Short mmCIF file of C-alpha atoms in Angstrom, two decimals:
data_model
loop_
_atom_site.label_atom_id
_atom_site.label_comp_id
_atom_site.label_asym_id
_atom_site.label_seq_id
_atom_site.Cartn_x
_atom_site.Cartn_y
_atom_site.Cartn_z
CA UNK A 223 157.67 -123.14 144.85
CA UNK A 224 154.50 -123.71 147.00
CA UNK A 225 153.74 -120.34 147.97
CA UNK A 226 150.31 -119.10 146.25
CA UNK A 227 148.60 -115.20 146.88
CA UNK A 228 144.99 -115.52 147.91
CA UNK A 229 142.30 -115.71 144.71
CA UNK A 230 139.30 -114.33 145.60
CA UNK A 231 137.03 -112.09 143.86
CA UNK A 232 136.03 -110.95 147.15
CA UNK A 233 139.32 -109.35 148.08
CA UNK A 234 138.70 -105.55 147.82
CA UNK A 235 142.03 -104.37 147.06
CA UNK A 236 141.02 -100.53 147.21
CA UNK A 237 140.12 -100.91 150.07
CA UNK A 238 137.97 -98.18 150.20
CA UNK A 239 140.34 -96.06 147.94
CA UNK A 240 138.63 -96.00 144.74
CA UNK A 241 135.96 -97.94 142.36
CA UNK A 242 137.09 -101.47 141.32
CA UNK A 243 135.79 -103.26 138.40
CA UNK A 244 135.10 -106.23 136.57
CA UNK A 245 135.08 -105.52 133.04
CA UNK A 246 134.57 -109.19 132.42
CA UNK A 247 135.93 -111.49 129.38
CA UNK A 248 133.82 -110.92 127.25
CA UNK A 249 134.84 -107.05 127.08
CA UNK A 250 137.99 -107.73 126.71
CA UNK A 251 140.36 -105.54 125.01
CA UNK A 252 143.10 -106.54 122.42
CA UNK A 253 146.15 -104.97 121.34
CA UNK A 254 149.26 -104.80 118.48
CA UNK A 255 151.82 -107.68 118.97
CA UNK A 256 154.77 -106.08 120.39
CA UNK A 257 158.29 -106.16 118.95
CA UNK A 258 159.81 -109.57 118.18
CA UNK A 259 162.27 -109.42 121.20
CA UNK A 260 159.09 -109.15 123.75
CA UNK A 261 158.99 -113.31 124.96
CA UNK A 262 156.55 -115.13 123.43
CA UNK A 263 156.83 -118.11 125.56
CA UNK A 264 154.28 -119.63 127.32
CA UNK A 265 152.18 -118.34 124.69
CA UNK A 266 150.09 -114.62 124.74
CA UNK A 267 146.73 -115.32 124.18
CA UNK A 268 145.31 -111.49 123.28
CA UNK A 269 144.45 -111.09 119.92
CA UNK A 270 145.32 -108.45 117.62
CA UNK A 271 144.20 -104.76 117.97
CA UNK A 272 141.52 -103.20 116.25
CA UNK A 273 142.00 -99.67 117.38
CA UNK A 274 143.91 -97.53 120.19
CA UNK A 275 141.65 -95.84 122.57
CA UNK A 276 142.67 -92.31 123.95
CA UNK A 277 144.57 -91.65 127.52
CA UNK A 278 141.99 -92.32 130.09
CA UNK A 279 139.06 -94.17 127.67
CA UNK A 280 139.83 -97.88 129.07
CA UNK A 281 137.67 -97.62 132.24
CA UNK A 282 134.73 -99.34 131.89
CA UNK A 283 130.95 -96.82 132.41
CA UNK A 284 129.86 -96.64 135.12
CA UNK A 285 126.57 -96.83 136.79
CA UNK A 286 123.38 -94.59 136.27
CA UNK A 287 123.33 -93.91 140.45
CA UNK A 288 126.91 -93.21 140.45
CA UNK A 289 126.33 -90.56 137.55
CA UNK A 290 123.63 -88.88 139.55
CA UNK A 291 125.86 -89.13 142.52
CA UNK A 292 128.71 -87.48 140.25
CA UNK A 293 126.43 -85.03 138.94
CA UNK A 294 125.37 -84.38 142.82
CA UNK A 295 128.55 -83.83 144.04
CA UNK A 296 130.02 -80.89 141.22
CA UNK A 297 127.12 -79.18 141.43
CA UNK A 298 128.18 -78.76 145.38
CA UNK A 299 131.69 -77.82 144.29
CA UNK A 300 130.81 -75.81 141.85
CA UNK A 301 128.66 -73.92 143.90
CA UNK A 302 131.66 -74.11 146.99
CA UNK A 303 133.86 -72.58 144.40
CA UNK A 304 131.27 -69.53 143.48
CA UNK A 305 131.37 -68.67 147.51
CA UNK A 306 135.38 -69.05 147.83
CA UNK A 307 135.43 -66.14 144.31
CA UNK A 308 133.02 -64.14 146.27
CA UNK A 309 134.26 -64.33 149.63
CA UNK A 310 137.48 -65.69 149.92
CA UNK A 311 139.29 -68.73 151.92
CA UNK A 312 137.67 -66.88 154.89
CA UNK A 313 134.29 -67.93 153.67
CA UNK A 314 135.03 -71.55 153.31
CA UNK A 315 137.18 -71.45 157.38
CA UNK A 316 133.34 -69.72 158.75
CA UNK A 317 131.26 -72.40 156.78
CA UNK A 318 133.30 -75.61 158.40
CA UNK A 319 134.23 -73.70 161.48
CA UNK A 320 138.24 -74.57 160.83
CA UNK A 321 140.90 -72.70 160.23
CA UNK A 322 142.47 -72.81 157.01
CA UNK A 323 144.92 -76.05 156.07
CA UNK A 324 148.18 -75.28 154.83
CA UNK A 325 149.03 -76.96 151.16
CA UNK A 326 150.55 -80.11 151.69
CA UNK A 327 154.38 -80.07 151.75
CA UNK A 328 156.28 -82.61 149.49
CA UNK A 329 158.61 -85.03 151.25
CA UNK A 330 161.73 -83.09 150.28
CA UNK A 331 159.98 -80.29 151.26
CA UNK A 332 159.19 -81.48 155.25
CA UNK A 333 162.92 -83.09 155.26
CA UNK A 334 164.52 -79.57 154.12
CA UNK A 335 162.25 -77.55 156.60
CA UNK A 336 163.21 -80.14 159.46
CA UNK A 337 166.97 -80.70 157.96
CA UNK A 338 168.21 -83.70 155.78
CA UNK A 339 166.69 -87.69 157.34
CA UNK A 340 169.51 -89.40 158.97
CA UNK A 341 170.49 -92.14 156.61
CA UNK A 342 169.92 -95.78 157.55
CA UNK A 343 172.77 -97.92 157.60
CA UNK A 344 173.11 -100.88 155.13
CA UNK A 345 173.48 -104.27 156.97
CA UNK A 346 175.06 -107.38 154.78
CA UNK A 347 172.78 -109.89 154.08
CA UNK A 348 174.18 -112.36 151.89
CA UNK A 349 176.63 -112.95 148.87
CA UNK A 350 176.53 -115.10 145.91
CA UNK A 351 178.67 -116.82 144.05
CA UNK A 352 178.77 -114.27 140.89
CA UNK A 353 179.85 -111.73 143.86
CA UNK A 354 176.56 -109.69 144.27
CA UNK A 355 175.31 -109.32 147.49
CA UNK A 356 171.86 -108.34 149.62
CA UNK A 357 172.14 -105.97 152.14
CA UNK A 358 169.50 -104.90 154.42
CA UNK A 359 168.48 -101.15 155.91
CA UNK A 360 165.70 -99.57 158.32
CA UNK A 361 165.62 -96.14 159.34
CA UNK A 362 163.25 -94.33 160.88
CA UNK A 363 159.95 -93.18 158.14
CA UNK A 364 158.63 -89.46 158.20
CA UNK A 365 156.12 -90.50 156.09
CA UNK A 366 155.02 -93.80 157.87
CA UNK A 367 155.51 -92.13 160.93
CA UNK A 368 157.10 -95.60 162.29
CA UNK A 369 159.97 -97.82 160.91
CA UNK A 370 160.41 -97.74 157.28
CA UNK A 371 163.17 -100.89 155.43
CA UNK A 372 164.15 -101.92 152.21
CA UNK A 373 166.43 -104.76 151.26
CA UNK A 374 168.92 -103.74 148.43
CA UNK A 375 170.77 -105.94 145.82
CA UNK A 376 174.35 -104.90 145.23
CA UNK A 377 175.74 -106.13 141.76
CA UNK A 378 178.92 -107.75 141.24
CA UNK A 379 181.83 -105.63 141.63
CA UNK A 380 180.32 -102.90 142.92
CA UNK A 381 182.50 -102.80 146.32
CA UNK A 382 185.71 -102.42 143.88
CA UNK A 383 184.16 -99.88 141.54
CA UNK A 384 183.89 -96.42 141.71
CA UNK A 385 180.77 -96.04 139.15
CA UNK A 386 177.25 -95.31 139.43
CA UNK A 387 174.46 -97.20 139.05
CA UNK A 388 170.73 -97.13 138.03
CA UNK A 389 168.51 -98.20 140.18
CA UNK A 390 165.27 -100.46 140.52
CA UNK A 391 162.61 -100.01 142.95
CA UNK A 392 160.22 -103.12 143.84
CA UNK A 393 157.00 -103.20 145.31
CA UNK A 394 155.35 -106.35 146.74
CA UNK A 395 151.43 -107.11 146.60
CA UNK A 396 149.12 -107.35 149.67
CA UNK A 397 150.42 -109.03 152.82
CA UNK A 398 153.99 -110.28 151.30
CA UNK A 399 157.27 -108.97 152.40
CA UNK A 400 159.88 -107.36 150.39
CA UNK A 401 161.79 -110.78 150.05
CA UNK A 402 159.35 -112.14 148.50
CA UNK A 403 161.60 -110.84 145.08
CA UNK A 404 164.07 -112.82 146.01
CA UNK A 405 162.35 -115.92 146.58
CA UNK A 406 161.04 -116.20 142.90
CA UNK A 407 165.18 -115.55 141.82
CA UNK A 408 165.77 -111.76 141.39
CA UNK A 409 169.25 -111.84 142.76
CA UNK A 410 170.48 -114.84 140.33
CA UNK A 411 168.53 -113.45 137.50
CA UNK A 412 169.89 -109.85 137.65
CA UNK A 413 173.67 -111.82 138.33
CA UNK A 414 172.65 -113.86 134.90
CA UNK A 415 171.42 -110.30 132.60
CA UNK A 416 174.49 -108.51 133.78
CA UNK A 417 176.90 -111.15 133.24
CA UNK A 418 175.66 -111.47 129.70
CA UNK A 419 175.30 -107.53 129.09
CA UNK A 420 171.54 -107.73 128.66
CA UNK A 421 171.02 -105.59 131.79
CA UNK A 422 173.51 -103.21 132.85
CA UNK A 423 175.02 -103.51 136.70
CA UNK A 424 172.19 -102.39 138.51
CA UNK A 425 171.16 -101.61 142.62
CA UNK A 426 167.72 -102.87 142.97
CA UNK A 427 165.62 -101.56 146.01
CA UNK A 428 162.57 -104.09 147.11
CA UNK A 429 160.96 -101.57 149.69
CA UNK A 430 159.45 -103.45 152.75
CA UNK A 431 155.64 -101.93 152.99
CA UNK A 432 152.86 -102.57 155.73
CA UNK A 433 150.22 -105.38 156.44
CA UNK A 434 146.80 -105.27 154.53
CA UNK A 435 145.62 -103.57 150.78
CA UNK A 436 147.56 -100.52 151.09
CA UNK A 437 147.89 -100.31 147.63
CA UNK A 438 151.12 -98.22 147.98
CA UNK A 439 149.17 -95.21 148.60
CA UNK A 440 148.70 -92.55 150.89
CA UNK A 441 146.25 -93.38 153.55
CA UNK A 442 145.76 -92.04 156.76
CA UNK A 443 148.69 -91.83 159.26
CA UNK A 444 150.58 -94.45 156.87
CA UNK A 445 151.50 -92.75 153.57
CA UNK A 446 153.15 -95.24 151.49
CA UNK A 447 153.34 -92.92 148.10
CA UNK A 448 155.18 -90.40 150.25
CA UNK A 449 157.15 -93.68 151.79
CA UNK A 450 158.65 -94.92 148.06
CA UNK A 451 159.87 -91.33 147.13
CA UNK A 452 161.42 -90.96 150.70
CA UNK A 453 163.58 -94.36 150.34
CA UNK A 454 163.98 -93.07 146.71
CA UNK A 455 165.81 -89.90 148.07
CA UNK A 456 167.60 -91.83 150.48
CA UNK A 457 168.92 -94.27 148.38
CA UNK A 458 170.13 -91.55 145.90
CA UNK A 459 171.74 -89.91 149.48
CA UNK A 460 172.78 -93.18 150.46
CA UNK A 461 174.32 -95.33 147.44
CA UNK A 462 176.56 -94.68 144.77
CA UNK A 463 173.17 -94.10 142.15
CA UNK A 464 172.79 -92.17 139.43
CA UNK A 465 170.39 -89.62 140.27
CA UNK A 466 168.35 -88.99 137.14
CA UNK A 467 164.80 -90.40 135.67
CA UNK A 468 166.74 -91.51 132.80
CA UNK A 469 168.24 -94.24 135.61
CA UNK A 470 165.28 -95.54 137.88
CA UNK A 471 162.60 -97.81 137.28
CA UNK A 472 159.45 -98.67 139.49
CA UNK A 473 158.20 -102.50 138.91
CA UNK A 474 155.71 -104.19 141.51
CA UNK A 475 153.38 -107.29 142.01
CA UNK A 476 149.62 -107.45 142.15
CA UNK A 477 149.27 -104.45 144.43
CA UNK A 478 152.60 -103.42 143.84
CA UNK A 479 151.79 -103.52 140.37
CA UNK A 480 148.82 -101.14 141.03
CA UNK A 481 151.11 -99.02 143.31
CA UNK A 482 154.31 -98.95 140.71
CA UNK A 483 151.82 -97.00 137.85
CA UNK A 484 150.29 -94.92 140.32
CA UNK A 485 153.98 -93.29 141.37
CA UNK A 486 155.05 -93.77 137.62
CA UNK A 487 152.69 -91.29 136.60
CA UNK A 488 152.14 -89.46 139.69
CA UNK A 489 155.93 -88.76 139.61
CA UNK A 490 156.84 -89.33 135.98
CA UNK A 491 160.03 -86.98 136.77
CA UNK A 492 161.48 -88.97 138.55
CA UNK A 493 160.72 -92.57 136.62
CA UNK A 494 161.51 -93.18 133.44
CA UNK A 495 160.61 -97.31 132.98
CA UNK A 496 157.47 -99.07 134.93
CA UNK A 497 155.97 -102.35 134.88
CA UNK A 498 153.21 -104.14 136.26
CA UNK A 499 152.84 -107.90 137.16
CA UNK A 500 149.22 -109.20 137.71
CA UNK A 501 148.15 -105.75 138.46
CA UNK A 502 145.52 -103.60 138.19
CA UNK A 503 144.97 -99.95 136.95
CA UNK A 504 141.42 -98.90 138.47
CA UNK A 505 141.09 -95.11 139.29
CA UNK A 506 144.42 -93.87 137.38
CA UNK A 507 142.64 -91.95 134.58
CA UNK A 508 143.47 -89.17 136.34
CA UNK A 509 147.18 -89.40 136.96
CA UNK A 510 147.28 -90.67 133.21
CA UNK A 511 145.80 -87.16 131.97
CA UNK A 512 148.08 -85.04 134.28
CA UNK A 513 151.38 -86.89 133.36
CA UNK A 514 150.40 -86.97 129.74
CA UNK A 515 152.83 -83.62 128.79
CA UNK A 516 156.27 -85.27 130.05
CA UNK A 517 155.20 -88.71 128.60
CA UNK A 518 154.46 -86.72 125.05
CA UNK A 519 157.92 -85.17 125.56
CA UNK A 520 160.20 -87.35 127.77
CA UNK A 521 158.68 -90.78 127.34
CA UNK A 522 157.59 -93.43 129.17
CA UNK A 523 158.76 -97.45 129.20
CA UNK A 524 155.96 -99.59 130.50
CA UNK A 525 155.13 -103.53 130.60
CA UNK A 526 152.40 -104.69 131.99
CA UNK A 527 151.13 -108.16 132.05
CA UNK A 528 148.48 -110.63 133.38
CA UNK A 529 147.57 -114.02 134.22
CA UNK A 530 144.85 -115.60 131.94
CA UNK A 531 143.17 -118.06 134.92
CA UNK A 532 143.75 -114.48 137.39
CA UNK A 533 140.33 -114.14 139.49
CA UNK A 534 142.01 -110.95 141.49
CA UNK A 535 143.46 -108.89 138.94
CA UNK A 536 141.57 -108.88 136.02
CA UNK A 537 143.97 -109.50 132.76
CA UNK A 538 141.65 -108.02 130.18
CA UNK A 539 142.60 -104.52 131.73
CA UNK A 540 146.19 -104.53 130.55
CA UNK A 541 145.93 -103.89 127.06
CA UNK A 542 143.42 -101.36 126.85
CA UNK A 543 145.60 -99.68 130.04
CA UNK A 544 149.08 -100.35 127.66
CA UNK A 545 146.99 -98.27 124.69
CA UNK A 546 146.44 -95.44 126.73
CA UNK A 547 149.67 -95.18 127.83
CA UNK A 548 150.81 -95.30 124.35
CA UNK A 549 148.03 -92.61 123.35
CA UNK A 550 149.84 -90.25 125.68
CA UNK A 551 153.15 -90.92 124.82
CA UNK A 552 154.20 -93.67 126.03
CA UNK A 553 156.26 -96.74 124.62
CA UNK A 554 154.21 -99.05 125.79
CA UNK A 555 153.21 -103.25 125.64
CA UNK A 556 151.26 -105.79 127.75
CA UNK A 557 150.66 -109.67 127.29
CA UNK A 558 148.11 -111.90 128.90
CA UNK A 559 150.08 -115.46 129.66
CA UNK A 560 148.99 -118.88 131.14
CA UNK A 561 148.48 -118.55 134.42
CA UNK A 562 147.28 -117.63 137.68
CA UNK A 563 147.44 -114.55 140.87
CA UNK A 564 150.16 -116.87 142.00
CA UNK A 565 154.28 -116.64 142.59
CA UNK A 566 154.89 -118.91 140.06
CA UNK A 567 153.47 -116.58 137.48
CA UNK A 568 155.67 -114.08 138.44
CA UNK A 569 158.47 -116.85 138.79
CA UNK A 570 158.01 -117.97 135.13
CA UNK A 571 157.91 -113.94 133.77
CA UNK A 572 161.27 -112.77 135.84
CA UNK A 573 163.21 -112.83 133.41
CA UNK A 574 161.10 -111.61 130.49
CA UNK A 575 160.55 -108.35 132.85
CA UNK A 576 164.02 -107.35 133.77
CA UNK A 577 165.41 -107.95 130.26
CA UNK A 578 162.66 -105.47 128.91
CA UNK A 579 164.03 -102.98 131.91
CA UNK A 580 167.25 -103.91 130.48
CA UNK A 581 166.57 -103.14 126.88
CA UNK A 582 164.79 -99.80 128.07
CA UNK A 583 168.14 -98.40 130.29
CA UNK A 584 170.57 -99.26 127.66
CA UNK A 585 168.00 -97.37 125.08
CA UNK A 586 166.98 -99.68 122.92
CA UNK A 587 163.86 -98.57 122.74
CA UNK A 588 162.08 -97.84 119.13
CA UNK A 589 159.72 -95.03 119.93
CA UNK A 590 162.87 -93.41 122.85
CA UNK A 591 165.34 -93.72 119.78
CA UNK A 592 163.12 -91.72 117.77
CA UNK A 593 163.07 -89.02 120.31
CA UNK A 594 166.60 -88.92 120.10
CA UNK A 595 168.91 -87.26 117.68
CA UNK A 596 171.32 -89.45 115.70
CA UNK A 597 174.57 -90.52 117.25
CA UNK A 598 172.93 -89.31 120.72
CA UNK A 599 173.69 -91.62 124.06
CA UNK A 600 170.97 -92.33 126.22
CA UNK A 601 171.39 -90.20 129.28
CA UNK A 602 172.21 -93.00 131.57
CA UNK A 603 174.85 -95.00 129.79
CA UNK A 604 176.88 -91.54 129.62
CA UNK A 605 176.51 -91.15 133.11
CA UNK A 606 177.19 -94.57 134.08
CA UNK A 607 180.38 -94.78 131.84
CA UNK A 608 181.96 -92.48 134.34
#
């Protein structure tokens, strides 16, 4: 495979969205080995951990003018908030001359007000010759405000079964389509995990985003966030899925990878197993914090990983970001491997990544069998059993 994702330092992949950073190599964090199933091969080059920071201390400092600036700016909001006690909302609508904005609504929210989204219809594709198949849909988006389309992989059997499957959502990186998943083998690798039990029959979802470092966020008229948990509901509306957190799992590529933890912990009831490939984790200290309670209770499964020779995503981040998951709850791991911002570093990893998914729906899990009481089924091989 030929294809290779730009490499430039210069790429600003917020886009305007946050602080990026460049801790650097020689800052670069190290971690605990991981359980002897995690691959080993091509080689992880971290080295062994010497402590676990807490949820949210793996950003680097920042700058003495961005301090002041900090400092600037809640001093003004603490002294807005002083005037809102005294006065009321009226006081802030007088100072901006606006009337007051209405709370945003959730997606589910909008849909119920305006009555359910018309489903989009699932178009064959393609089969294989294990007898899974890729179908695609578009429909129109709410929350792109244009067309919204995913491309879904259908395991074998599932036209001649009557169960329920979990469900995998993918998210590409900057300025690739939604097929790019299947170019680097996702349909013959989930055929391959299946067929030897590793991975149980599974619908995965690559969602088709927009041009340019959207970084799967909201932003402007084009809210992507709100875009992945409106093809999430659909799906669940649309396919025979099993509806639960237990059952769904967010993975994505470079930006993806950025945009898969962002709704992992934004949304952490509705995901229950992330992972991100060649990503990056800048401005999520935040989201970290806030979805710390249901990782302490519920759990959280997370991979992420990096390219040693990647000049866009910088690989020293994952293991101090893997640590602070697993200081709020999470179970989680990272590796640094050979290689560069490019598909065949994903290519080389595919399998490693949806055999931990695998391990982490079937419960395998050390620190999720802990949570659970002897003899007790994970939550979505019960329901899938049906």
């Amino acid at each position: 495979m030929s294809v290779v994702m730009r490499s430039s330092r210069t790429h600003l992949w917020l886009d305007g969205l946050g602080d990026w950073s460049w801790p650097g190599r020689a800052a670069e964090a190290v971690e605990a080995l991981p359980p002897s199933w995690v691959p080993s091969f091509p080689p992880r080059l971290e080295p062994v951990s010497v402590g676990v920071p807490s949820a949210g201390s793996w950003q680097q400092p920042r700058s003495t003018a961005r301090t002041l600036i900090a400092g600037t700016l809640l001093s003004a909001l603490a002294a807005l908030c002083a005037m809102l006690a005294l006065h009321g909302p009226l006081a802030l609508e007088r100072l901006l001359g606006l009337r007051a904005v209405a709370p945003a609504e959730s997606t589910a929210a909008r849909s119920t007000a305006r009555g359910p989204q018309p489903l989009p219809t699932l178009r064959a594709s393609s089969h294989d010759a294990a007898g899974s198949s890729i179908d695609t849909a578009s429909y129109g988006s709410a929350a792109l405000a244009g067309q919204g389309s995913f491309i879904a992989y259908l395991p074998p059997g599932y036209a001649t079964t009557t169960r329920r499957y979990p469900v995998l959502y993918l998210l590409h990186g900057n300025d690739q389509a939604a097929g790019a998943f299947l170019q680097i083998g996702l349909q013959g690798e989930l055929d391959r995990l299946i067929a030897r039990h590793q991975m149980p029959p599974v619908i995965a979802v690559m969602i088709q985003g927009g041009r340019g470092a959207n970084n799967w966020r909201d932003h402007g008229a084009r809210r992507y966030e709100a875009y992945v948990l409106e093809v999430q509901e659909l799906v669940d509306r649309t396919l025979p899925t099993l509806p639960a957190r237990e059952a769904r799992a967010i993975l994505g590529d470079s930006m993806g990878g950025y945009g898969a933890m962002n709704l992992a912990l934004g949304h952490p009831e509705r995901f229950s197993i992330v992972e991100s490939w060649l990503g990056f984790f800048d401005g999520l200290s935040g989201e970290l914090r806030a979805a710390q309670p249901i990782l302490a209770s519920e759990g959280l499964h997370a991979f992420v990983y990096g390219g040693a020779a990647d000049e866009i995503a910088d690989p020293s981040e994952n293991a101090r970001f893997a640590a602070a998951l697993r200081a709020a709850g999470a179970s989680a791991h990272s590796a640094v491997y050979p290689g560069a911002h490019t598909m065949e570093t994903l290519q080389a990893h595919l399998p490693h990544m949806l055999a931990y998914v695998g391990r982490a729906l079937r419960g395998e899990d050390s620190a999720v069998q802990q949570r659970r009481a002897p003899g007790q089924q994970p939550p979505s091989l019960r329901a899938s059993s049906r």
